[in-house]
PDB file of C-alpha atoms in Angstrom:
ATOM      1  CA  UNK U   1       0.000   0.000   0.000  1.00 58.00           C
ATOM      2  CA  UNK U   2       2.674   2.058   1.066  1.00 53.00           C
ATOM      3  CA  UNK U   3       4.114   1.465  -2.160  1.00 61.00           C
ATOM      4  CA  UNK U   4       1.683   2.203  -4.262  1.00 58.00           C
ATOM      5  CA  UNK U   5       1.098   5.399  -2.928  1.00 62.00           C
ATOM      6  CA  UNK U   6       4.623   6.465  -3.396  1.00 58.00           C
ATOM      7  CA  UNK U   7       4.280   5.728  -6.881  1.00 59.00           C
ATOM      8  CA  UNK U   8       1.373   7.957  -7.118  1.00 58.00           C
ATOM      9  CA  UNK U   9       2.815  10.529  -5.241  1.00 59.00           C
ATOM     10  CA  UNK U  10       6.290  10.132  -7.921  1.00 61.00           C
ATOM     11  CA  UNK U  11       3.961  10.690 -10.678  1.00 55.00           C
ATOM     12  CA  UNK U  12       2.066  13.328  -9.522  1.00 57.00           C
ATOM     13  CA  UNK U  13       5.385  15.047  -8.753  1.00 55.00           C
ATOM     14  CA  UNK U  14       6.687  14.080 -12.574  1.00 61.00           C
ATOM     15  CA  UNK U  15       3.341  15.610 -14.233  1.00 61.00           C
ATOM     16  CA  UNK U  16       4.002  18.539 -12.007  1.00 56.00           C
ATOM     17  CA  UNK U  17       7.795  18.756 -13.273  1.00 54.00           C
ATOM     18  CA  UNK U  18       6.579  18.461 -17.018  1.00 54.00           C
ATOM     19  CA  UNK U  19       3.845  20.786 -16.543  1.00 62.00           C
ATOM     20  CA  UNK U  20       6.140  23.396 -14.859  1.00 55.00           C
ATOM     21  CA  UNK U  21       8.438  22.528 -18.000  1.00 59.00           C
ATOM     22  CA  UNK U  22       6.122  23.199 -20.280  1.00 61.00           C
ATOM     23  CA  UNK U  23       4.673  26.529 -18.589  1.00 58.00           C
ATOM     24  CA  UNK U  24       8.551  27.742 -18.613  1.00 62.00           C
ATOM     25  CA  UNK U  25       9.469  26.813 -22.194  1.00 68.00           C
ATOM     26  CA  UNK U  26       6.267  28.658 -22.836  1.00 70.00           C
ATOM     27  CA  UNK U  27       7.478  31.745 -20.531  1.00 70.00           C
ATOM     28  CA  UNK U  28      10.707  31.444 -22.214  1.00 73.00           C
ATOM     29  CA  UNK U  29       9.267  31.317 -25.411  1.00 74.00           C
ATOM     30  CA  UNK U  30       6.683  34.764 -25.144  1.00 75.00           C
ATOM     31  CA  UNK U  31      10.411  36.352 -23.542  1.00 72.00           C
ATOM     32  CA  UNK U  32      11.703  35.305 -26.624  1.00 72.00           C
ATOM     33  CA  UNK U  33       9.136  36.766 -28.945  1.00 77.00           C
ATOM     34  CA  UNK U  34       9.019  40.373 -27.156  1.00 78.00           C
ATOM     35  CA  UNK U  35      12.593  40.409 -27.554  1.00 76.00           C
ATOM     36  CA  UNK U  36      12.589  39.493 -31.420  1.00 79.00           C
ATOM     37  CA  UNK U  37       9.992  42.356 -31.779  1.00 78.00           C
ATOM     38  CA  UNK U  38      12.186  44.874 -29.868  1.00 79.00           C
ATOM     39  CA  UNK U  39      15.153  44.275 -31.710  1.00 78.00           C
ATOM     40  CA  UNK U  40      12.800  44.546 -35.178  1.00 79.00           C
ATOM     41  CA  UNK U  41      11.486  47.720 -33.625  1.00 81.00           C
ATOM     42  CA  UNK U  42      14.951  48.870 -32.647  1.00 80.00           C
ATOM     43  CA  UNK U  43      15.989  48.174 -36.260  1.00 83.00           C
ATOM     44  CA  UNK U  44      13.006  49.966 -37.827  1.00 82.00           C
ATOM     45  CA  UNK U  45      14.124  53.230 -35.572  1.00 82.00           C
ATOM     46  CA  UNK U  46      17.664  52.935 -36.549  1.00 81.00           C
ATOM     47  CA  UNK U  47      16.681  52.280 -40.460  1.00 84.00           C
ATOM     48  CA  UNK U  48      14.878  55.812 -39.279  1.00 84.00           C
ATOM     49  CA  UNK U  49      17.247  57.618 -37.671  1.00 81.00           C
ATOM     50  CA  UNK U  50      19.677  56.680 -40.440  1.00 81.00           C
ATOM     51  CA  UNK U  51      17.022  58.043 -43.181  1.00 82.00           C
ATOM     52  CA  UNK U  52      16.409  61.066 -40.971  1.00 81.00           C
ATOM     53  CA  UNK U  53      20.276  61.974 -40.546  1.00 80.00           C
ATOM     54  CA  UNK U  54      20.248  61.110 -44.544  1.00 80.00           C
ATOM     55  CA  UNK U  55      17.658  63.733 -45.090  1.00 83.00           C
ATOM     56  CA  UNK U  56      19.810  66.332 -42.722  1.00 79.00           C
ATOM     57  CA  UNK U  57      22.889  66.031 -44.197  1.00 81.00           C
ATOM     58  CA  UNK U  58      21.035  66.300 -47.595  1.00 81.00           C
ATOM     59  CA  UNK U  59      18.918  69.526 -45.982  1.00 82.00           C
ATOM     60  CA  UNK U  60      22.405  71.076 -45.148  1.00 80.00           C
ATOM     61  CA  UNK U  61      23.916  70.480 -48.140  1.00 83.00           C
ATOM     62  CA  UNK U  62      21.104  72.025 -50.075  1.00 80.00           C
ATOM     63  CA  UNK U  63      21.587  74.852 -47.371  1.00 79.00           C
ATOM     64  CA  UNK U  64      25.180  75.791 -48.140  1.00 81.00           C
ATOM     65  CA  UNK U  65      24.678  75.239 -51.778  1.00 80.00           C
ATOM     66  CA  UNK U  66      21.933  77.877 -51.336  1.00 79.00           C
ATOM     67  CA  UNK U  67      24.529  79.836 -49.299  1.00 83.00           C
ATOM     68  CA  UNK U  68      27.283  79.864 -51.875  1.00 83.00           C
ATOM     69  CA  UNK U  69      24.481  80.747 -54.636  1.00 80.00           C
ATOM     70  CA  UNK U  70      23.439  83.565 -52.493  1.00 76.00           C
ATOM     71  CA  UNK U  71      27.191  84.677 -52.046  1.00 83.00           C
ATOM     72  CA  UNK U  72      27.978  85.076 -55.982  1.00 81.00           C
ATOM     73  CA  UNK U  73      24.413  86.841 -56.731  1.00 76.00           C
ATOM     74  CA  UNK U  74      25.764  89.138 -53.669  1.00 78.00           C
ATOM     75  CA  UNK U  75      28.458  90.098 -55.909  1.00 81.00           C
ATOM     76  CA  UNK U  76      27.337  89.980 -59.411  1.00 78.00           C
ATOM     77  CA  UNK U  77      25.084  92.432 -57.808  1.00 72.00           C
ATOM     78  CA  UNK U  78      27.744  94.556 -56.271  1.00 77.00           C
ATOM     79  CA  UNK U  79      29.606  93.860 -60.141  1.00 77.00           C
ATOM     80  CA  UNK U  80      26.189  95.633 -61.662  1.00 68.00           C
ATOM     81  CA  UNK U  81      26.072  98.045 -59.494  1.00 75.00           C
ATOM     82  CA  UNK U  82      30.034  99.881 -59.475  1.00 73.00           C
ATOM     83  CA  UNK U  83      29.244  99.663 -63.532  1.00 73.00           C
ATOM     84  CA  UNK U  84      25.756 100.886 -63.710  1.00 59.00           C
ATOM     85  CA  UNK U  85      27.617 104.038 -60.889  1.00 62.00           C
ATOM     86  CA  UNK U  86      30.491 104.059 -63.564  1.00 62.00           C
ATOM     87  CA  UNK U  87      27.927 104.157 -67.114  1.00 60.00           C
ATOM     88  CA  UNK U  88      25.991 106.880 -64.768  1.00 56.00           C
ATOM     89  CA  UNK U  89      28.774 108.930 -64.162  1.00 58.00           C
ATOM     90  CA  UNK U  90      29.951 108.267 -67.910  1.00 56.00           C
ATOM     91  CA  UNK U  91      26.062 109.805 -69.038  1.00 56.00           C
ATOM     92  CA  UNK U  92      26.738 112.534 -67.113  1.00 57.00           C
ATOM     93  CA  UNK U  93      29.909 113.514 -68.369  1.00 59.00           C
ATOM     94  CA  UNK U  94      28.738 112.933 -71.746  1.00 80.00           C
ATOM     95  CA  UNK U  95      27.098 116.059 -72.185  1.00 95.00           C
ATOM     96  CA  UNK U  96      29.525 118.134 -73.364  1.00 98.00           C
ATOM     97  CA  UNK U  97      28.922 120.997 -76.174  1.00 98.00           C
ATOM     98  CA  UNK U  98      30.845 124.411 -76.673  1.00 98.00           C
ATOM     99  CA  UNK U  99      30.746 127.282 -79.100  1.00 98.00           C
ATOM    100  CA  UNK U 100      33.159 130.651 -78.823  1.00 97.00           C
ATOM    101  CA  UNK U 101      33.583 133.682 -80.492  1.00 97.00           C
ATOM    102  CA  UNK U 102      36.479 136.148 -80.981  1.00 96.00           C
ATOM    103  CA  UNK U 103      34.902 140.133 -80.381  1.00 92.00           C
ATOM    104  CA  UNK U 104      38.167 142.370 -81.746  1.00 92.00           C
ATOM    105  CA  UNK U 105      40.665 141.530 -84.591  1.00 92.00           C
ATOM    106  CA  UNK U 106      43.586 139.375 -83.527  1.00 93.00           C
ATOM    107  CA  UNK U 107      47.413 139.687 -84.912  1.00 91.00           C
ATOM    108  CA  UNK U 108      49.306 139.579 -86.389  1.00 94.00           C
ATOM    109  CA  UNK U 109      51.897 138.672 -84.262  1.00 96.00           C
ATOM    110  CA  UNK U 110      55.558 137.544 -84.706  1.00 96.00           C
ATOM    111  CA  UNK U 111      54.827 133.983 -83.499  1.00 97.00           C
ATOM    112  CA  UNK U 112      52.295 131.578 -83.643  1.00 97.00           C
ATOM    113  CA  UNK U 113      50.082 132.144 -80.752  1.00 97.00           C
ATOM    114  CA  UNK U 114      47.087 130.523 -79.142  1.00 98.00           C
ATOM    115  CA  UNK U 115      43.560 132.035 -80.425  1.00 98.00           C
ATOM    116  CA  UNK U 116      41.537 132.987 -77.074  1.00 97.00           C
ATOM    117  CA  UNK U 117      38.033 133.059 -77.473  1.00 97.00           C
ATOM    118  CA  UNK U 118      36.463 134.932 -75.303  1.00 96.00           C
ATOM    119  CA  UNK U 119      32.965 135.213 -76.112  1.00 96.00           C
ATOM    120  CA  UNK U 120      30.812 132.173 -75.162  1.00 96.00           C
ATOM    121  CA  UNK U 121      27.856 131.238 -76.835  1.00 96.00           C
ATOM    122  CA  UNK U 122      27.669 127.872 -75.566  1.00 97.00           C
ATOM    123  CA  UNK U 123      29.529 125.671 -72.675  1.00 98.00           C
ATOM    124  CA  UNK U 124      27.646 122.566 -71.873  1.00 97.00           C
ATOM    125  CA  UNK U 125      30.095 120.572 -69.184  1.00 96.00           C
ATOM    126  CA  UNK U 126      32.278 123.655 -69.137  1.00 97.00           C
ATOM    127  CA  UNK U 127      34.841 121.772 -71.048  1.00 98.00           C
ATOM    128  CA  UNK U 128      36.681 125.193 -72.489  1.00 98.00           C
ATOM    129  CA  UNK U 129      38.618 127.782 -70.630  1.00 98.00           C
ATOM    130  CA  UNK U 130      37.711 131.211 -71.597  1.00 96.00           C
ATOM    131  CA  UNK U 131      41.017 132.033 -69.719  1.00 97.00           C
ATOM    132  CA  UNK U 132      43.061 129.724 -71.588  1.00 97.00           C
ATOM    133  CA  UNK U 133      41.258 128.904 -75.349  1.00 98.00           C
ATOM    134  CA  UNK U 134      41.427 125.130 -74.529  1.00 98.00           C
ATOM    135  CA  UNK U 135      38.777 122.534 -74.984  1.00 98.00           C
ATOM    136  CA  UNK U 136      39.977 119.387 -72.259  1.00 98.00           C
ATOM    137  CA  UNK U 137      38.316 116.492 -73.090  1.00 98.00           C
ATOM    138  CA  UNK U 138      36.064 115.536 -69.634  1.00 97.00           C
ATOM    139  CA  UNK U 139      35.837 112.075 -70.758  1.00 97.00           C
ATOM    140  CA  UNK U 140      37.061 109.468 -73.628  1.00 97.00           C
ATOM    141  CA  UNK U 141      34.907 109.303 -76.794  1.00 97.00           C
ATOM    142  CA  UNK U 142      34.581 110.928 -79.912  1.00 98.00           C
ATOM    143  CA  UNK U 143      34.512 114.688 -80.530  1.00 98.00           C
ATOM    144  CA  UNK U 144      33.088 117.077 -83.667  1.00 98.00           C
ATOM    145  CA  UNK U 145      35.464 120.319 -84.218  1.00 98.00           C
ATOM    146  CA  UNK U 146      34.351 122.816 -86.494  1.00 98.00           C
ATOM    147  CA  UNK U 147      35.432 126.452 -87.053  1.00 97.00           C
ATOM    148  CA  UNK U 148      35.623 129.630 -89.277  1.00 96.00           C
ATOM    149  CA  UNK U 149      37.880 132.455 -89.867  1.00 94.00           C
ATOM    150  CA  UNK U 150      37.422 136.088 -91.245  1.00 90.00           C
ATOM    151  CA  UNK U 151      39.921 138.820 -92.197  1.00 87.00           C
ATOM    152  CA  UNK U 152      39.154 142.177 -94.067  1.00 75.00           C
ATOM    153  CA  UNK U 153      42.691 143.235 -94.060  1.00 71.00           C
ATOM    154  CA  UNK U 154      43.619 143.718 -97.962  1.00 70.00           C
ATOM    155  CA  UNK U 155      46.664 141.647 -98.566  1.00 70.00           C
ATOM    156  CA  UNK U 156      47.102 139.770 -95.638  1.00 79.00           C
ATOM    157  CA  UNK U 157      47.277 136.642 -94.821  1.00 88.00           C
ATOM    158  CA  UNK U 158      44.724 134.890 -92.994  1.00 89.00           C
ATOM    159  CA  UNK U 159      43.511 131.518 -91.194  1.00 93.00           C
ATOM    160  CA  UNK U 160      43.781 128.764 -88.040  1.00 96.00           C
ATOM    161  CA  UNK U 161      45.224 125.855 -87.321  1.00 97.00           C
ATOM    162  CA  UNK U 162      43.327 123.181 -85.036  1.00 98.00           C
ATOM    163  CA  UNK U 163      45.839 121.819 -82.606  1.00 98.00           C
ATOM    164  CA  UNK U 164      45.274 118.343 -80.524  1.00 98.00           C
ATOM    165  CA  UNK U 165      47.956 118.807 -77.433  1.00 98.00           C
ATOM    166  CA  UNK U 166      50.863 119.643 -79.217  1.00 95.00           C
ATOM    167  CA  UNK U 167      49.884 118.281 -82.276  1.00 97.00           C
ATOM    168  CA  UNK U 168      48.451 120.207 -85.671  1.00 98.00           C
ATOM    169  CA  UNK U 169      45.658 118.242 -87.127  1.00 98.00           C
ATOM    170  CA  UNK U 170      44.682 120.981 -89.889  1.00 96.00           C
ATOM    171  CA  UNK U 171      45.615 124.352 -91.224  1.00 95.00           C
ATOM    172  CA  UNK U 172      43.098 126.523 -93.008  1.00 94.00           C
ATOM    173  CA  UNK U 173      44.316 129.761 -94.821  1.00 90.00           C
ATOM    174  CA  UNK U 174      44.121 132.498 -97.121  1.00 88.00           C
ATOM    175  CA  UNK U 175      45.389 135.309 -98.653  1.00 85.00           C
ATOM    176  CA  UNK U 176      43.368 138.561 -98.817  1.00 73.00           C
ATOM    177  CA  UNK U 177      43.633 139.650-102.446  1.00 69.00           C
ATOM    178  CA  UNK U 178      40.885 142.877-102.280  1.00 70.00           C
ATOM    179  CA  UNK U 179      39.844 144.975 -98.972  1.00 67.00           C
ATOM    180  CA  UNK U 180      37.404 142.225 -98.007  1.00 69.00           C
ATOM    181  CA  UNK U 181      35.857 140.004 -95.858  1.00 73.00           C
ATOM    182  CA  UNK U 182      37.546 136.537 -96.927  1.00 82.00           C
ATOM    183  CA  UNK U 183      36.302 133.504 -95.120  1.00 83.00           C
ATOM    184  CA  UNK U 184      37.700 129.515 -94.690  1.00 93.00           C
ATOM    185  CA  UNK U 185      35.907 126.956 -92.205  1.00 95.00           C
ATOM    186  CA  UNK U 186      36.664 123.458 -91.754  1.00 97.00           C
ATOM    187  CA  UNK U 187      35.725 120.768 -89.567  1.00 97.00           C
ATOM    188  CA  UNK U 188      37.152 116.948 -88.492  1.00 98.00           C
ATOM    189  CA  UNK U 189      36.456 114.237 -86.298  1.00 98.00           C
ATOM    190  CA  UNK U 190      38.851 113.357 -83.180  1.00 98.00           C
ATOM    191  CA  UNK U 191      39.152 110.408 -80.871  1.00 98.00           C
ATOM    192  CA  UNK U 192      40.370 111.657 -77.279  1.00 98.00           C
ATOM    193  CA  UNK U 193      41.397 110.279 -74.224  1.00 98.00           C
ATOM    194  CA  UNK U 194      39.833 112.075 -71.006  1.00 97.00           C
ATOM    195  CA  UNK U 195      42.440 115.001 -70.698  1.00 97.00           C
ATOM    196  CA  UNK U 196      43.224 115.818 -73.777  1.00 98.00           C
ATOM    197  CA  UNK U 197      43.217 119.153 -75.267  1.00 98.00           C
ATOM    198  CA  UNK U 198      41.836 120.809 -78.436  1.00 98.00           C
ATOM    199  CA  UNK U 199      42.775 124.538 -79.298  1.00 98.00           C
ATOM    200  CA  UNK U 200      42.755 126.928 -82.312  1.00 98.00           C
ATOM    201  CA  UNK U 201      45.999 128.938 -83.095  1.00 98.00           C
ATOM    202  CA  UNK U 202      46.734 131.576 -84.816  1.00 97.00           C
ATOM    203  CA  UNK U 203      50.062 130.730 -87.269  1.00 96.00           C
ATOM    204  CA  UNK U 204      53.076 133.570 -87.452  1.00 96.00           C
ATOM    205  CA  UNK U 205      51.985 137.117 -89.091  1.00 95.00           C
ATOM    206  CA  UNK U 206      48.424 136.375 -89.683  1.00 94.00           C
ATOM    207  CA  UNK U 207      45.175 137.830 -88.655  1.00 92.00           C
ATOM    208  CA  UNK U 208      41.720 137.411 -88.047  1.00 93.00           C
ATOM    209  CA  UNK U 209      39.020 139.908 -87.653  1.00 91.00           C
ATOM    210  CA  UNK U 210      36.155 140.351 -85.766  1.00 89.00           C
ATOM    211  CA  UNK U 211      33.648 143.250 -84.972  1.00 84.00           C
ATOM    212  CA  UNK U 212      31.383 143.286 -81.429  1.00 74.00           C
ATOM    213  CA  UNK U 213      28.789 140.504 -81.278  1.00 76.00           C
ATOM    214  CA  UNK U 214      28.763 139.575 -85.199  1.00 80.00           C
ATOM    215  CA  UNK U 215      30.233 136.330 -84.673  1.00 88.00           C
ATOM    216  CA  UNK U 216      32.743 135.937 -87.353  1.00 92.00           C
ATOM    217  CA  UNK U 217      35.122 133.718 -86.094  1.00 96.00           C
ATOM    218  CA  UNK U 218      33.877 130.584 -84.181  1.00 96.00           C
ATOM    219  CA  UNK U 219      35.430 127.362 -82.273  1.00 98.00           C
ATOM    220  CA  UNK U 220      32.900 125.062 -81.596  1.00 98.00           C
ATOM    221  CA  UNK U 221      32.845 121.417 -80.638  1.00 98.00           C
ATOM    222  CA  UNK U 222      30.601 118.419 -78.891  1.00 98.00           C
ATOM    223  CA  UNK U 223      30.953 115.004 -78.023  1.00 98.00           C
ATOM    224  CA  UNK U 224      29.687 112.467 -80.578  1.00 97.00           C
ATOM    225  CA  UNK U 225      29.567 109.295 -77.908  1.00 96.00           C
ATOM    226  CA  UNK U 226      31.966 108.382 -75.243  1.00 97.00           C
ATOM    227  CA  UNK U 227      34.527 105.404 -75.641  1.00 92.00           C
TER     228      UNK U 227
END
């Protein structure tokens, strides 16, 4: 009897042993399955923290490329700005026009002299000297030069010369045959850098004449477009 009820008692114990097996493996097994879905969460955050540094790094890329783009329209800007300062000062100093006149006869003298007009008509950019009789070129371009001459004096010689600097570009003369006004005009074309100088002058033992406000003998000149 005894004997039999050990053996009952053994396999009571045994069932309990597998059962408590069983419910462990089972424990063991749910541990097991939390931690496989942890680690797939923990993967899925790193897979988006990796994406999300990805999109950074691509957000500050964009950002200094936008930066550096910024920095050269800064100074294409600036670039446009100094020239369209230097084209405005070149406008203004593009308006340049002059016309003189001589009131009283001049010469002859024993050398060639420089004509001084002191009558202006016209000095748009005050580019002559009344003081001196020199046009100075305010800016680099192209300049018109025309002028005209009269003597009365009855054999005499008459006539200008247009000088650029030190340079004659033309001569225009005469020789008064009768007691009469005698006339000669010319004109030209000159390129000139921005200091330049134009003048009229008078060559050795000639003459021009000239009464009060009639205007005989004019210098004039204007800027055709700057360079």
């Amino acid at each position: 009897m005894k004997s039999a009820t050990a053996l009952l008692l053994i396999l009571c114990l045994s069932g309990a042993l597998v059962q408590a097996e069983m419910a462990s493996q089972s424990d063991i097994s749910a541990e097991l399955g939390a931690l496989r879905a942890s680690v797939e969460e923990l993967r899925l955050m790193e897979n988006r923290l990796a994406a999300s540094e990805s999109n950074v790094q691509a957000q500050e890329n964009t950002v200094k490329e936008l930066r550096a783009e910024l920095d050269v329209t800064k100074t294409e800007l600036l670039h446009y700005k100094e020239q369209a300062e230097k084209m405005e000062k070149k406008l203004d100093g593009s308006k340049v026009a002059f016309s003189v006149a001589l009131t009283e006869a001049v010469g002859p003298f024993r050398v060639e002299t420089t004509i001084i007009y002191p009558n202006i008509i016209t000095n748009i950019g005050n580019a002559y000297n009344a003081h001196t009789g020199f046009f100075t070129a305010p800016i680099s371009g192209v300049y018109f030069f025309r002028f005209n001459v009269m003597d009365s004096w009855k054999d005499s010689a008459m006539g200008a010369a247009l000088y650029k600097n030190n340079q004659r570009v033309l001569l225009n003369n005469a020789w008064n045959h009768w007691e009469d006004n005698e006339h000669v005009s010319n004109g030209v074309v000159l390129e000139l850098s921005q200091g330049d100088v134009v003048h009229m002058r008078l060559p050795a033992w000639y003459s021009v004449t000239d009464f009060g406000e009639h205007h005989f003998n004019i210098f004039s000149g204007f800027l055709l477009f700057p360079m």
